Amino acid sequence: MHVYIENLSKHEGKEVTIKGWLYNKRSSGSIRFILVRDGTGIIQSVISKNESQEELFETADRITQESSLILTGVVKKDKRAPGGYEIIAKKLLMIQEAQEYPITPKEHSVEYLMPLRHLWLRSKQQNAIMRIRHELIKALRDFFDDRGFICADCPILTPAAVEGTTTLFEVNYYDLKAYLSQSGQLYNEATAAALGKVYCFGPTFRAEKSKTRRHLTEFWMLEPEVAYIDLDGIMELAEDMTVYAIERVLEKRKKELQTLERDLVKLEKIKKPFPRITYKEAVTIVQKKEKGFKEGDDFGAPHETIISENFDKPVLVHHYPASIKAFYMKRDTEDDTLSLSVDMIGPEGIGELIGGGQREDDYETLLTHIKKHKLTEDTYRWYLDLRKYGTFPHGGFGLGLERTVAWICGITHLRETIPFPRMLDRVYP
Ligand code: 4AD
Ligand code: MG
């Protein structure tokens, strides 16, 4: 019977068949230890040289790393074996002999591994990261689904900028120019008016001009949008969602987190409430370490790191100057220079995980800001309509999936948080 390695413990004492690849092997005298992986786990099989299984031993001797194989044997509990079980092999069939697999069990540099990403994904660490990413996506969707949000997808091909015109990827759209979506937000606002509470989850694109460890040119964003919510409500939603997702990953993916040697205590501390500070208060924190930082400037990666060092939970920074935020941000009625915006800055120097806020809901004000940002009014006609036909207070945010995966996994560079990263200098493989 074909069994996946992750389910082997349910088949103790029984004969099973594993279909996979050779992960590694070692030999000791007349014994061969082969490690087989099938994507769900790794299992050890011990094969000793004796007359009754000469062919089996010969195959074990000959088989190379990453050769595809089918192994049949009996599942045995063994405390010494990695994972607590091993297989007493009866048959080993090599499907294809892989020759000179370029990733050996020794350490390789990331520069070497990046062009081999299609193979690198087979490693134990990358497998763990992908499983955590999957769990996080599932948890985030469950969070919103359980609360009555409707997933309403937004287009990828769009006529307009959301987050400024400097990071747009332009594509030919027949006789027109179109852009790859930077964010589904504007469309979310329309579906929120239609459905009340919505979210979209999909790839977003930014032609980032600099090479940093926190920026991909293609990344996945989860964006909720809610009708009749205010800034406090948005912050609470972000906080509840984050706590829920972390709890789920801790519950379901402890083994993978351990594979990555993640400090679990740090994640276990992620409980409500998260600190909430104004942009002004954040500036004071930054200026203690960096005297030259000017109030009114946007925070860069080093500033976010300084802010995060003061907390062991994500921190919600709100009320940024309107001048450093996007055109759609609603202004504070008490101080027109401030926006009803919020960024959630993650701990351990991971940087901004979430950006969002309340949207400008007054037709004339929004039109003024569109003009001020030198955006073409015509492309935003439909968006302005939302303020013309039953305008409503609303808001939401976008969570960067890869930043969140990086934080949870305790890795610093986003390139390992997505199966095939796209960066300034990489579109291969
Ligand atoms: O702060 P941003 O630009 O916000 C928006 O796009 C809003 N329109 C979302 C909304 O309100 N619906 O991006 C949101 C998040 C950031 O906090 C960050 O986590 C991630 O997206 N992000 C990136 N992740 C990887 N690579 C990049 N180049 C990223 N740019 C933003
Ligand atoms: Mg942002």
Coordinates of C-alpha atoms and ligand atoms in Angstrom, one line a residue:
M1 CA 0.0 0.0 0.0
H2 CA 1.3 3.4 -0.9
V3 CA 1.7 5.5 2.2
Y4 CA 3.0 9.0 2.7
I5 CA 5.9 9.3 5.1
E6 CA 4.0 11.8 7.4
N7 CA 1.5 9.0 8.0
L8 CA 3.9 6.2 8.7
S9 CA 3.3 6.0 12.4
K10 CA -0.2 4.8 11.7
H11 CA 1.2 1.7 9.9
E12 CA 3.6 0.3 12.5
G13 CA 4.4 -3.3 11.9
K14 CA 2.8 -3.3 8.4
E15 CA 4.3 -3.5 5.0
V16 CA 4.1 -0.2 3.1
T17 CA 5.4 1.4 -0.1
I18 CA 7.0 4.8 -0.2
K19 CA 7.3 6.7 -3.5
G20 CA 9.9 9.4 -3.5
W21 CA 13.6 10.3 -3.9
L22 CA 16.9 9.5 -2.3
Y23 CA 17.6 12.3 0.2
N24 CA 20.9 11.1 1.4
K25 CA 22.7 7.9 2.3
R26 CA 25.6 6.6 4.3
S27 CA 27.3 3.3 4.8
S28 CA 28.9 1.5 7.7
G29 CA 30.6 -1.8 6.9
S30 CA 28.1 -4.1 5.4
I31 CA 25.1 -1.8 6.2
R32 CA 23.6 0.9 4.1
F33 CA 21.4 3.6 5.6
I34 CA 19.3 5.3 3.0
L35 CA 17.2 8.4 3.7
V36 CA 14.1 8.7 1.5
R37 CA 12.0 11.8 1.1
D38 CA 8.6 12.0 -0.5
G39 CA 7.7 15.7 0.2
T40 CA 5.9 15.0 3.4
G41 CA 8.9 13.8 5.4
I42 CA 12.1 11.9 5.4
I43 CA 12.4 8.2 6.5
Q44 CA 15.4 6.1 7.1
S45 CA 15.8 2.6 5.8
V46 CA 18.5 0.1 6.9
I47 CA 19.7 -2.4 4.4
S48 CA 22.3 -5.0 5.4
K49 CA 24.3 -7.3 3.1
N50 CA 23.1 -10.8 3.2
E51 CA 22.5 -13.5 0.6
S52 CA 18.7 -13.2 0.6
Q53 CA 18.7 -9.6 -0.5
E54 CA 21.7 -9.2 -2.7
E55 CA 19.9 -7.2 -5.3
L56 CA 18.4 -4.9 -2.8
F57 CA 21.8 -4.2 -1.3
E58 CA 23.3 -3.7 -4.7
T59 CA 20.6 -1.1 -5.6
A60 CA 21.1 0.7 -2.2
D61 CA 24.8 0.8 -3.0
R62 CA 24.4 2.2 -6.4
I63 CA 21.5 4.7 -5.9
T64 CA 22.5 8.3 -6.0
Q65 CA 21.2 11.5 -4.3
E66 CA 17.8 12.6 -5.7
S67 CA 17.3 9.5 -7.8
S68 CA 13.5 8.7 -7.9
L69 CA 12.6 5.4 -6.2
I70 CA 9.9 3.2 -4.9
L71 CA 10.7 1.5 -1.6
T72 CA 8.7 -1.3 0.0
G73 CA 9.3 -2.5 3.5
V74 CA 7.9 -2.9 7.0
V75 CA 7.5 0.1 9.4
K76 CA 9.4 -0.3 12.6
K77 CA 9.4 1.9 15.7
D78 CA 13.0 2.9 16.5
K79 CA 14.0 5.5 19.0
R80 CA 17.4 6.1 17.4
A81 CA 16.0 6.7 13.9
P82 CA 15.3 10.3 12.9
G83 CA 11.6 10.7 13.3
G84 CA 11.2 7.7 15.5
Y85 CA 10.5 5.2 12.8
E86 CA 12.4 3.3 10.1
I87 CA 11.6 0.9 7.3
I88 CA 13.0 -2.5 7.1
A89 CA 13.4 -2.7 3.3
K90 CA 12.2 -5.6 1.2
K91 CA 12.3 -4.1 -2.2
L92 CA 14.0 -1.0 -3.7
L93 CA 13.2 0.1 -7.2
M94 CA 15.2 2.9 -8.7
I95 CA 13.0 4.8 -11.2
Q96 CA 15.6 7.1 -12.6
E97 CA 19.2 7.5 -11.6
A98 CA 20.0 11.2 -11.0
Q99 CA 23.5 11.9 -12.0
E100 CA 25.6 14.6 -10.2
Y101 CA 22.8 16.4 -8.4
P102 CA 24.2 19.9 -8.0
I103 CA 23.2 20.4 -4.4
T104 CA 25.2 18.2 -2.1
P105 CA 24.4 17.9 1.6
K106 CA 27.3 20.3 2.4
E107 CA 26.6 24.0 2.8
H108 CA 26.2 26.1 -0.3
S109 CA 26.0 29.8 -0.6
V110 CA 22.7 31.4 -1.4
E111 CA 24.3 32.9 -4.6
Y112 CA 25.0 29.3 -5.7
L113 CA 21.5 28.1 -4.7
M114 CA 19.4 30.8 -6.2
P115 CA 19.7 29.8 -9.9
L116 CA 19.0 26.2 -8.6
R117 CA 15.8 27.3 -6.8
H118 CA 13.8 24.6 -8.7
L119 CA 15.9 22.0 -7.0
W120 CA 16.8 23.8 -3.8
L121 CA 13.1 23.6 -2.8
R122 CA 13.6 19.9 -2.1
S123 CA 15.8 20.6 0.9
K124 CA 14.5 20.1 4.4
Q125 CA 14.6 23.8 5.4
Q126 CA 12.9 25.0 2.2
N127 CA 10.3 22.3 2.6
A128 CA 9.6 23.6 6.2
I129 CA 9.3 27.2 5.0
M130 CA 6.8 26.3 2.3
R131 CA 4.7 24.3 4.7
I132 CA 4.6 27.2 7.1
R133 CA 3.7 29.6 4.3
H134 CA 0.9 27.3 3.3
E135 CA -0.4 27.1 6.9
L136 CA -0.2 30.9 7.3
I137 CA -2.3 31.4 4.1
K138 CA -4.9 28.9 5.3
A139 CA -5.0 30.5 8.8
L140 CA -5.5 34.0 7.3
R141 CA -8.2 32.9 5.0
D142 CA -10.0 31.0 7.8
F143 CA -9.8 34.0 10.0
F144 CA -11.7 36.1 7.5
D145 CA -14.0 33.4 6.3
D146 CA -15.1 32.6 9.9
R147 CA -15.9 36.3 10.4
G148 CA -18.2 36.5 7.4
F149 CA -15.8 38.2 5.0
I150 CA -16.3 37.4 1.3
C151 CA -13.2 36.7 -0.8
A152 CA -13.7 39.0 -3.9
D153 CA -10.7 38.8 -6.2
C154 CA -9.3 42.0 -7.7
P155 CA -7.8 42.3 -11.2
I156 CA -4.1 41.9 -11.8
L157 CA -4.2 44.0 -15.1
T158 CA -5.2 47.5 -14.1
P159 CA -5.4 50.9 -15.6
A160 CA -4.2 52.9 -12.6
A161 CA -1.6 53.2 -9.8
V162 CA -2.5 52.6 -6.2
E163 CA 0.8 53.1 -4.4
G164 CA 2.5 55.8 -6.4
T165 CA 3.6 55.8 -10.0
T166 CA 7.3 55.1 -9.5
T167 CA 7.0 51.3 -9.0
L168 CA 4.5 50.4 -11.8
F169 CA 5.2 47.6 -14.2
E170 CA 3.8 48.6 -17.5
V171 CA 2.3 46.1 -20.0
N172 CA 0.8 46.4 -23.4
Y173 CA -2.9 45.9 -23.3
Y174 CA -3.8 45.7 -27.0
D175 CA -3.8 49.4 -28.0
L176 CA -3.8 50.6 -24.4
K177 CA -1.2 50.8 -21.6
A178 CA -2.0 48.7 -18.5
Y179 CA -0.1 48.0 -15.2
L180 CA 0.3 45.0 -13.1
S181 CA -1.6 45.6 -9.8
Q182 CA 0.3 47.1 -6.9
S183 CA -2.6 46.4 -4.6
G184 CA -6.2 45.3 -4.9
Q185 CA -7.4 48.0 -2.5
L186 CA -9.3 50.3 -4.9
Y187 CA -11.3 47.4 -6.2
N188 CA -11.7 46.1 -2.6
E189 CA -13.4 49.4 -1.8
A190 CA -16.0 48.8 -4.5
T191 CA -16.6 45.2 -3.4
A192 CA -16.9 46.3 0.2
A193 CA -19.7 48.6 -0.8
A194 CA -21.3 45.6 -2.6
L195 CA -20.7 42.9 0.0
G196 CA -19.9 44.7 3.4
K197 CA -16.8 42.9 4.4
V198 CA -14.4 41.6 1.8
Y199 CA -10.8 40.5 1.3
C200 CA -8.6 39.7 -1.7
F201 CA -5.5 37.6 -1.8
G202 CA -3.3 37.5 -4.7
P203 CA 0.0 38.5 -6.3
T204 CA 0.9 42.2 -6.4
F205 CA 3.8 43.8 -8.3
R206 CA 6.2 46.6 -7.6
A207 CA 9.0 47.6 -9.8
E208 CA 11.3 48.3 -6.8
K209 CA 14.4 50.1 -7.9
S210 CA 16.7 48.9 -5.1
K211 CA 17.9 45.5 -4.1
T212 CA 17.0 44.9 -0.4
R213 CA 16.3 41.9 1.7
R214 CA 12.7 43.1 2.3
H215 CA 11.6 43.8 -1.2
L216 CA 10.3 41.4 -3.9
T217 CA 9.0 42.7 -7.3
E218 CA 6.2 40.1 -7.1
F219 CA 4.8 39.4 -3.7
W220 CA 1.5 38.2 -2.3
M221 CA -0.8 40.5 -0.3
L222 CA -3.8 39.7 1.8
E223 CA -6.1 42.7 1.9
P224 CA -9.3 43.0 3.9
E225 CA -11.7 46.0 3.4
V226 CA -14.6 46.8 5.6
A227 CA -17.6 49.2 5.3
Y228 CA -18.3 51.4 8.3
I229 CA -15.0 50.8 10.1
D230 CA -12.8 53.4 11.7
L231 CA -9.0 53.5 12.4
D232 CA -9.4 51.8 15.8
G233 CA -11.4 49.0 14.2
I234 CA -8.8 48.5 11.5
M235 CA -6.1 48.3 14.2
E236 CA -8.1 45.8 16.2
L237 CA -8.7 43.7 13.1
A238 CA -5.0 43.6 12.2
E239 CA -4.1 42.6 15.8
D240 CA -6.8 39.9 16.0
M241 CA -5.7 38.5 12.6
T242 CA -2.0 38.4 13.5
V243 CA -2.6 36.7 16.9
Y244 CA -4.9 34.1 15.3
A245 CA -2.4 33.3 12.5
I246 CA 0.6 33.0 14.8
E247 CA -1.4 30.7 17.2
R248 CA -2.4 28.5 14.3
V249 CA 1.2 28.1 12.9
L250 CA 2.5 27.3 16.4
E251 CA -0.2 24.7 16.8
K252 CA 0.1 23.0 13.4
R253 CA 3.7 23.6 12.3
K254 CA 5.9 23.3 15.4
K255 CA 8.0 20.6 13.8
E256 CA 8.7 22.8 10.8
L257 CA 9.6 25.7 13.1
Q258 CA 12.0 23.5 15.0
T259 CA 13.6 22.4 11.7
L260 CA 14.3 26.1 11.1
E261 CA 15.6 26.4 14.7
R262 CA 13.1 29.2 15.3
D263 CA 13.0 30.5 18.9
L264 CA 9.4 29.6 19.7
V265 CA 9.3 31.7 22.9
K266 CA 9.4 34.8 20.8
L267 CA 6.3 33.7 18.8
E268 CA 4.5 32.6 21.9
K269 CA 4.6 36.1 23.2
I270 CA 2.5 37.4 20.4
K271 CA -0.7 38.0 22.3
K272 CA -3.1 41.0 22.5
P273 CA -2.8 43.9 23.1
F274 CA -0.2 45.2 20.7
P275 CA 1.3 48.5 21.5
R276 CA -0.2 51.4 19.6
I277 CA 1.9 54.6 19.2
T278 CA 1.5 57.6 17.0
Y279 CA 3.9 58.5 14.2
K280 CA 5.1 61.4 16.5
E281 CA 5.9 59.0 19.3
A282 CA 7.7 56.7 16.9
V283 CA 9.8 59.7 15.7
T284 CA 10.8 60.3 19.4
I285 CA 12.0 56.7 19.7
V286 CA 13.9 56.9 16.4
Q287 CA 15.6 60.2 17.3
K288 CA 17.0 58.8 20.6
K289 CA 19.2 56.6 18.4
E290 CA 19.4 58.7 15.3
K291 CA 19.5 62.3 16.1
G292 CA 19.5 63.4 12.4
F293 CA 16.0 61.9 11.7
K294 CA 13.6 64.7 10.8
E295 CA 10.0 64.6 11.8
G296 CA 7.9 64.5 8.7
D297 CA 10.2 62.0 6.9
D298 CA 9.1 58.4 6.2
F299 CA 10.7 55.6 8.2
G300 CA 13.2 53.5 6.3
A301 CA 14.3 49.9 7.2
P302 CA 16.9 51.0 9.9
H303 CA 14.3 53.3 11.6
E304 CA 11.7 50.5 11.7
T305 CA 14.4 48.3 13.2
I306 CA 15.0 50.9 15.9
I307 CA 11.2 51.1 16.6
S308 CA 10.8 47.3 16.8
E309 CA 13.7 47.0 19.3
N310 CA 11.6 48.7 21.9
F311 CA 8.8 46.0 21.8
D312 CA 8.6 42.2 21.7
K313 CA 5.3 42.3 19.8
P314 CA 4.3 44.0 16.6
V315 CA 3.7 47.7 17.1
L316 CA 0.9 49.6 15.4
V317 CA 2.1 53.1 14.4
H318 CA -0.7 55.4 13.4
H319 CA -1.4 58.9 12.2
Y320 CA 1.5 59.3 9.7
P321 CA 1.8 62.7 8.0
A322 CA -0.5 62.7 5.0
S323 CA 2.4 64.0 2.9
I324 CA 4.2 60.7 3.0
K325 CA 1.2 58.5 2.4
A326 CA -0.9 57.6 -0.7
F327 CA -3.6 59.9 -2.2
Y328 CA -6.5 57.8 -0.9
M329 CA -5.8 58.3 2.8
K330 CA -8.4 60.1 4.9
R331 CA -7.2 63.1 6.8
D332 CA -7.6 63.5 10.6
T333 CA -10.4 66.0 11.2
E334 CA -8.5 67.5 14.1
D335 CA -5.3 67.9 12.2
D336 CA -5.4 68.1 8.4
T337 CA -1.7 67.3 8.0
L338 CA -2.2 63.9 9.5
S339 CA -3.7 60.8 7.9
L340 CA -5.8 58.1 9.4
S341 CA -3.2 55.5 8.5
V342 CA -1.6 52.6 10.3
D343 CA 1.5 50.5 9.7
M344 CA 2.2 47.4 11.7
I345 CA 5.9 47.0 12.3
G346 CA 7.0 43.5 13.2
P347 CA 9.4 42.6 15.9
E348 CA 13.0 41.4 15.5
G349 CA 13.7 44.0 12.9
I350 CA 11.5 42.4 10.2
G351 CA 10.0 45.8 9.2
E352 CA 6.6 46.8 8.1
L353 CA 4.2 43.8 7.9
I354 CA 1.0 45.7 7.3
G355 CA 0.0 49.0 5.8
G356 CA -3.5 50.4 5.8
G357 CA -6.0 52.9 7.2
Q358 CA -9.2 54.7 6.6
R359 CA -10.0 55.9 3.1
E360 CA -11.0 59.4 2.0
D361 CA -14.7 59.2 1.5
D362 CA -15.5 62.8 0.4
Y363 CA -15.8 63.2 -3.3
E364 CA -14.3 66.7 -3.6
T365 CA -11.5 66.1 -1.2
L366 CA -10.5 62.8 -3.0
L367 CA -10.6 64.6 -6.3
T368 CA -8.3 67.3 -5.0
H369 CA -5.8 64.7 -3.8
I370 CA -5.9 62.8 -7.1
K371 CA -5.0 66.1 -8.9
K372 CA -2.4 67.0 -6.3
H373 CA -0.7 63.6 -6.8
K374 CA -0.8 64.3 -10.6
L375 CA -2.8 61.2 -11.3
T376 CA -5.1 61.2 -14.3
E377 CA -8.6 61.9 -13.2
D378 CA -10.2 59.9 -15.9
T379 CA -8.7 56.6 -14.8
Y380 CA -10.1 57.1 -11.3
R381 CA -13.7 57.9 -12.5
W382 CA -15.1 54.7 -11.3
Y383 CA -13.3 55.0 -8.0
L384 CA -14.7 58.5 -7.5
D385 CA -18.2 57.1 -8.2
L386 CA -17.9 55.2 -4.9
R387 CA -18.0 58.6 -3.2
K388 CA -20.8 59.8 -5.4
Y389 CA -23.3 57.0 -4.9
G390 CA -23.7 56.4 -1.2
T391 CA -20.3 57.2 0.2
F392 CA -19.5 55.5 3.4
P393 CA -16.7 55.5 6.0
H394 CA -14.5 52.5 5.3
G395 CA -11.0 51.2 5.5
G396 CA -8.7 48.2 5.5
F397 CA -5.1 47.1 5.2
G398 CA -2.7 44.9 3.3
L399 CA -0.6 42.3 4.9
G400 CA 2.6 41.3 3.0
L401 CA 2.6 37.6 3.0
E402 CA 6.4 37.0 2.4
R403 CA 7.4 39.5 5.2
T404 CA 5.1 37.6 7.6
V405 CA 6.5 34.3 6.5
A406 CA 10.0 35.6 7.0
W407 CA 9.1 36.9 10.5
I408 CA 7.5 33.6 11.6
C409 CA 10.3 31.5 10.2
G410 CA 13.0 33.8 11.7
I411 CA 14.7 34.4 8.4
T412 CA 15.9 37.7 7.3
H413 CA 15.7 37.7 3.5
L414 CA 12.4 37.4 1.6
R415 CA 13.9 35.4 -1.2
E416 CA 13.4 32.1 0.7
T417 CA 9.7 32.8 1.6
I418 CA 8.2 32.2 -1.8
P419 CA 8.7 29.3 -4.1
F420 CA 10.2 31.3 -7.0
P421 CA 11.2 34.8 -5.9
R422 CA 11.2 37.7 -8.3
M423 CA 13.6 40.5 -7.5
L424 CA 15.4 43.4 -9.2
D425 CA 18.0 41.0 -10.5
R426 CA 16.1 37.8 -10.8
V427 CA 13.4 36.3 -13.0
Y428 CA 15.1 32.9 -13.5
P429 CA 14.2 30.1 -12.8
Ligands
4AD1 O1 2.0 49.4 2.7 P1 1.6 49.0 1.3 O2 2.2 49.6 0.2 O3 0.0 49.1 1.3 C1 -0.8 48.9 0.3 O4 -0.5 48.5 -0.8 C2 -2.3 49.2 0.6 N1 -2.9 49.6 -0.6 C3 -2.9 48.0 1.2 C4 -4.3 48.2 1.6 O5 -4.6 49.1 2.4 N2 -5.2 47.4 1.1 O6 1.8 47.4 1.2 C5 1.3 46.5 2.2 C6 2.3 45.5 2.7 C7 3.5 46.1 3.4 O7 3.2 46.4 4.7 C8 4.5 45.0 3.2 O8 4.3 44.0 4.2 C9 4.2 44.4 1.9 O9 2.8 44.8 1.6 N3 5.1 44.9 0.8 C10 6.0 44.2 0.2 N4 6.4 43.0 0.4 C11 7.4 42.5 -0.3 N5 8.0 43.2 -1.3 C12 7.7 44.5 -1.6 N6 8.2 45.1 -2.5 C13 6.6 45.0 -0.8 N7 6.0 46.2 -0.8 C14 5.0 46.1 0.2
MG2 MG 3.4 50.8 3.4

